[in-house]
Every structure is written in structure tokens, then in C-alpha cells.
């Protein structure tokens, strides 16, 4: 299809499509004449993915490029592709400086990984993000941190295992990787919105009862 | 205490403290001499909260100011204070333009709110965020959206209800509001890190079994 039809099908305006082409987010179409290119279904999918990452994931164009590059670089190794796609979704955050809290946080994380049998590399960015967040929780001396951490671990276990099964039901590698990226971001946005809705609702109920 | 001791106690460098004072994030100390002020425990707490919001919440100084202002403005009305603090935690995102997907998403959200008995205002920003994310999920035509939405709703229900109970165990309004803000951000960061760790782990297990 030509660029005008690609725009109609995907719902993305032509100037945006041209911008994504120039920025290297969208692979070029097949050239059919000096000023004309042909686009396929893969372009429609890729455009939807780009828009979802920007609009709901809240990612910058540069961050979208990084996610897509890690997905594109993987070829046929599904496991590597999924791992990179998930790792690329984590925002870079200032690391908690090394302190007694970081040590406690690292022990807690190692204990969780062992008890729950999580298969993660020791150099996983995801584990580092967990240690950072836990260290801040300990530093702020919130009471009863352990029982909250266990609550989060149990929910993360059952919820994320179901999500991965949902993603794995797709057919080919492209569909699986796309679903994994979309699931992480869009699913995450859906869940986070529900979580604060329940916060709002539960505090109203608690206060009404007291 | 003087500013040097405030810095030692809170772990925040003096230049950062002075910057937060100028930016209006930290209330001024009690002036004891033309060039000298006295700070108390409330300053230590506030500094820890500011650092947590910036480092783990990933918020800008301007966003932190907005959160703190909505907390400070509430006075004694706990319910309003909690609601504003939670609403302030939601990132502003480009709204999905009105479409068939938005209509479907709005119906789904209304149905969830009714079935789960969530007490939220119809103009809640949190509900708008949910509708936006759901609309993108429908637009991307991911299969079996309904069962994922129900999975998220069940986890949000039990997890967030426990979180609110945990927050409500605190004593005075300041401690409750601080715990609510910290819980939303830091608890959210802890949970999100665990979620992607389980994604990574579960995909390795799925692939090893196939």
C-alpha cells in the first residue's frame, strides 16, 4: 500500500509516518518509483506499536527507538528477544548510593529470588531496579516492610506468570515480541490505573467505616 | 537543629537542601538569627520524602512540588488528602482520541467499577487513565483482552486494599499522607520491578519446557 493508505489503515497522520521513517523507528517501504514506496502489514503493526509506546507507555521517541532496536536485533532467539524487550521497559533511575539500606535490600532481593525460584541473571537490570526501590523503602523506615514485600511478590508471581502465558499463545516471533512489549506497557498502565482507583475507593470505605 | 545537622541526619547535601528551600519544596526553618535557622524532625521527614519522589518515583522537582502542595493544602480532611495525593501520582498522558475503542473502553471501565463496587467519582483522573490504557489495548486488537482485564482487576483489588490498610495503620494525618504517597510510588516501583523479574523468569521456564 502507498503512504496515504498506510496512514488511513493505521490511523497515524502522514507527517508522523514520515518523521518515524526519518528517525529510523519505521523500516523503509519497498521502493517502487523514485518518489514512491510500498508498505505492508508489518508497517501497520509497527506503527501501532510505536504509537502505543509513546501514548500509553509515555516513552520518548529516543526510548521507543531503543526498545525497537533491542527487539529487531534478536532474530530467532525468542528468549533473548523477550528478555531484552522487558529490560528495555525499565526507566533509568538514580541508583541509591551504597549504604546499609542497599545491603539489606540486596539480601531481601536474593532471598526472594531463591524462595520463589525466579530464574534471573545476577546482573539483571530488573534486579537492580528492585534493589534500588527496596533500599529506599528501608531508608524511609516504613513499618512492616517485610509483609508488604511478600504481598507484592505473591501478586507479581501469579499475575506476571499469567501474562507470559498469554503472550506465549501467539504464533510467530514478531507477534510474541510485540505482545510482550505491549503487554508490559499497556498491561502495566491498565493495572496501575486500577491500583490507584482501588486506593481511592478503599480509603473512602475505610474512612466511612471509622 | 542547624542546616549542617539537618544534612547529616537526612543524608541530603547542604546545597540540595538550600535548593529545595528556594524552590519552595521544603518549608523554611525557624529564624534564630539573621543568617541562621532552626530545623526540626518535620524537615527531616520532608527531605526523605522529596528524595524518594525524585530518586525512585522519577519525578521532576516541579512534579514533586505539585504533589507536596496538594498534600499540604488538605489540612485535616484525610480522605481528600489521600485522594489528591494518589491523583497527583498519575503521569499526564496524551489522551486517546475519541473513537470506537474509547467507547468500548468506557463501557468496560464502567462495568468494572460497578461489578467490583469501586467508590470513585465519575470525573476521577484515575478512571480517565484507565479508559485511555484500555482504549489502546482494544485498538491494538490484542486477543482475549477481557480475561486480562479481569486478571488485573482481581489483583488490583486485593493488593491495593491491603496497601490502604497498611497506610491507615499510621497515627496522625501527616504520617498517613506521607505513607500513602511513599506507598504509591515506592511500593509501585517494588511491584513493577518484581513483575518484570517474573516475566523474565517465566519466559525462561516456558521456553525450557517447550
Short mmCIF file of N, CA, C and O in Angstrom, two decimals, chain B residues 44-92:
data_model
loop_
_atom_site.label_atom_id
_atom_site.label_comp_id
_atom_site.label_asym_id
_atom_site.label_seq_id
_atom_site.Cartn_x
_atom_site.Cartn_y
_atom_site.Cartn_z
N UNK B 44 13.31 16.77 58.44
CA UNK B 44 13.99 15.51 58.10
C UNK B 44 13.05 14.61 57.29
O UNK B 44 13.41 14.08 56.24
N UNK B 45 11.81 14.49 57.78
CA UNK B 45 10.80 13.66 57.09
C UNK B 45 10.54 14.17 55.68
O UNK B 45 10.49 13.40 54.72
N UNK B 46 10.33 15.47 55.60
CA UNK B 46 10.01 16.08 54.30
C UNK B 46 11.16 15.87 53.30
O UNK B 46 10.93 15.55 52.13
N UNK B 47 12.40 15.99 53.79
CA UNK B 47 13.57 15.79 52.92
C UNK B 47 13.62 14.36 52.40
O UNK B 47 13.91 14.11 51.22
N UNK B 48 13.33 13.39 53.28
CA UNK B 48 13.34 11.98 52.85
C UNK B 48 12.28 11.72 51.79
O UNK B 48 12.48 10.99 50.84
N UNK B 49 11.12 12.35 51.98
CA UNK B 49 10.02 12.20 51.04
C UNK B 49 10.40 12.78 49.67
O UNK B 49 10.19 12.16 48.62
N UNK B 50 11.01 13.99 49.70
CA UNK B 50 11.43 14.64 48.45
C UNK B 50 12.42 13.75 47.69
O UNK B 50 12.26 13.51 46.49
N UNK B 51 13.42 13.23 48.42
CA UNK B 51 14.43 12.40 47.75
C UNK B 51 13.81 11.12 47.19
O UNK B 51 14.18 10.65 46.11
N UNK B 52 12.87 10.54 47.92
CA UNK B 52 12.23 9.31 47.45
C UNK B 52 11.43 9.57 46.18
O UNK B 52 11.47 8.79 45.23
N UNK B 53 10.71 10.69 46.15
CA UNK B 53 9.89 11.00 44.98
C UNK B 53 10.77 11.24 43.76
O UNK B 53 10.44 10.84 42.64
N UNK B 54 11.92 11.90 43.96
CA UNK B 54 12.82 12.19 42.85
C UNK B 54 13.56 10.93 42.41
O UNK B 54 13.60 10.60 41.23
N UNK B 55 14.12 10.19 43.39
CA UNK B 55 15.01 9.08 43.03
C UNK B 55 14.27 7.84 42.57
O UNK B 55 14.66 7.20 41.61
N UNK B 56 13.22 7.48 43.27
CA UNK B 56 12.53 6.25 42.91
C UNK B 56 11.27 6.54 42.09
O UNK B 56 10.94 5.83 41.16
N UNK B 57 10.56 7.61 42.47
CA UNK B 57 9.37 7.97 41.70
C UNK B 57 9.73 8.50 40.33
O UNK B 57 8.93 8.47 39.42
N UNK B 58 11.00 8.97 40.18
CA UNK B 58 11.43 9.51 38.90
C UNK B 58 10.76 10.84 38.59
O UNK B 58 10.66 11.25 37.43
N UNK B 59 10.26 11.54 39.61
CA UNK B 59 9.57 12.81 39.40
C UNK B 59 10.55 13.97 39.23
O UNK B 59 11.65 13.95 39.79
N UNK B 60 10.13 14.98 38.46
CA UNK B 60 10.89 16.23 38.36
C UNK B 60 10.64 17.05 39.62
O UNK B 60 9.70 16.78 40.37
N UNK B 61 11.49 18.07 39.86
CA UNK B 61 11.30 18.95 41.00
C UNK B 61 9.92 19.62 40.93
O UNK B 61 9.22 19.76 41.94
N UNK B 62 9.50 20.00 39.71
CA UNK B 62 8.19 20.65 39.55
C UNK B 62 7.06 19.69 39.94
O UNK B 62 6.09 20.09 40.59
N UNK B 63 7.19 18.42 39.56
CA UNK B 63 6.15 17.43 39.88
C UNK B 63 6.11 17.16 41.38
O UNK B 63 5.03 17.01 41.96
N UNK B 64 7.29 17.11 42.02
CA UNK B 64 7.33 16.92 43.47
C UNK B 64 6.61 18.07 44.16
O UNK B 64 5.83 17.88 45.09
N UNK B 65 6.85 19.28 43.66
CA UNK B 65 6.22 20.46 44.25
C UNK B 65 4.69 20.33 44.18
O UNK B 65 3.98 20.62 45.16
N UNK B 66 4.20 19.86 43.03
CA UNK B 66 2.75 19.70 42.86
C UNK B 66 2.18 18.68 43.86
O UNK B 66 1.15 18.91 44.47
N UNK B 67 2.87 17.55 44.00
CA UNK B 67 2.42 16.51 44.94
C UNK B 67 2.37 17.09 46.36
O UNK B 67 1.37 16.97 47.07
N UNK B 68 3.47 17.76 46.77
CA UNK B 68 3.55 18.27 48.13
C UNK B 68 2.51 19.35 48.38
O UNK B 68 1.93 19.44 49.47
N UNK B 69 2.25 20.19 47.36
CA UNK B 69 1.25 21.24 47.54
C UNK B 69 -0.14 20.65 47.75
O UNK B 69 -0.90 21.12 48.58
N UNK B 70 -0.45 19.59 46.98
CA UNK B 70 -1.79 19.01 47.15
C UNK B 70 -1.90 18.34 48.52
O UNK B 70 -2.97 18.32 49.12
N UNK B 71 -0.79 17.80 49.01
CA UNK B 71 -0.80 17.20 50.35
C UNK B 71 -0.95 18.29 51.42
O UNK B 71 -1.77 18.19 52.32
N UNK B 72 -0.14 19.37 51.29
CA UNK B 72 -0.15 20.43 52.29
C UNK B 72 -1.47 21.18 52.34
O UNK B 72 -1.87 21.70 53.38
N UNK B 73 -2.17 21.26 51.20
CA UNK B 73 -3.38 22.08 51.12
C UNK B 73 -4.55 21.45 51.86
O UNK B 73 -5.56 22.10 52.08
N UNK B 74 -4.43 20.18 52.25
CA UNK B 74 -5.62 19.47 52.69
C UNK B 74 -6.00 19.65 54.16
O UNK B 74 -7.13 19.44 54.53
N UNK B 75 -5.00 19.99 54.98
CA UNK B 75 -5.32 20.14 56.40
C UNK B 75 -5.84 18.84 56.97
O UNK B 75 -5.24 17.79 56.78
N UNK B 76 -6.98 18.90 57.61
CA UNK B 76 -7.42 17.76 58.40
C UNK B 76 -8.29 16.76 57.64
O UNK B 76 -8.62 15.71 58.17
N UNK B 77 -8.68 17.08 56.40
CA UNK B 77 -9.57 16.15 55.71
C UNK B 77 -8.78 15.01 55.06
O UNK B 77 -8.32 15.08 53.93
N UNK B 78 -8.66 13.94 55.83
CA UNK B 78 -7.82 12.81 55.44
C UNK B 78 -8.21 12.25 54.08
O UNK B 78 -7.35 11.95 53.25
N UNK B 79 -9.49 12.10 53.86
CA UNK B 79 -9.96 11.47 52.64
C UNK B 79 -9.59 12.29 51.41
O UNK B 79 -9.08 11.76 50.41
N UNK B 80 -9.80 13.61 51.51
CA UNK B 80 -9.42 14.48 50.39
C UNK B 80 -7.91 14.45 50.17
O UNK B 80 -7.42 14.43 49.05
N UNK B 81 -7.16 14.47 51.30
CA UNK B 81 -5.70 14.48 51.20
C UNK B 81 -5.20 13.22 50.49
O UNK B 81 -4.34 13.28 49.60
N UNK B 82 -5.76 12.06 50.88
CA UNK B 82 -5.35 10.81 50.24
C UNK B 82 -5.70 10.81 48.76
O UNK B 82 -4.89 10.45 47.91
N UNK B 83 -6.92 11.23 48.46
CA UNK B 83 -7.37 11.25 47.06
C UNK B 83 -6.46 12.10 46.19
O UNK B 83 -6.00 11.67 45.13
N UNK B 84 -6.15 13.32 46.68
CA UNK B 84 -5.29 14.22 45.90
C UNK B 84 -3.89 13.65 45.74
O UNK B 84 -3.28 13.76 44.68
N UNK B 85 -3.37 13.07 46.82
CA UNK B 85 -2.02 12.52 46.75
C UNK B 85 -1.95 11.41 45.70
O UNK B 85 -1.02 11.35 44.91
N UNK B 86 -2.99 10.55 45.68
CA UNK B 86 -2.99 9.48 44.68
C UNK B 86 -3.17 10.03 43.27
O UNK B 86 -2.49 9.61 42.34
N UNK B 87 -4.09 10.98 43.11
CA UNK B 87 -4.33 11.55 41.78
C UNK B 87 -3.07 12.22 41.25
O UNK B 87 -2.75 12.14 40.07
N UNK B 88 -2.32 12.87 42.18
CA UNK B 88 -1.12 13.59 41.76
C UNK B 88 -0.03 12.64 41.28
O UNK B 88 0.93 13.05 40.64
N UNK B 89 -0.17 11.34 41.61
CA UNK B 89 0.88 10.40 41.21
C UNK B 89 0.75 9.94 39.77
O UNK B 89 1.63 9.28 39.26
N UNK B 90 -0.38 10.24 39.14
CA UNK B 90 -0.58 9.75 37.78
C UNK B 90 0.08 10.64 36.76
O UNK B 90 -0.18 11.84 36.73
N UNK B 91 0.94 10.07 35.92
CA UNK B 91 1.58 10.88 34.90
C UNK B 91 0.54 11.37 33.89
O UNK B 91 -0.43 10.67 33.61
N UNK B 92 0.72 12.59 33.40
CA UNK B 92 -0.17 13.10 32.36
C UNK B 92 0.19 12.41 31.05
O UNK B 92 1.35 12.33 30.69
#
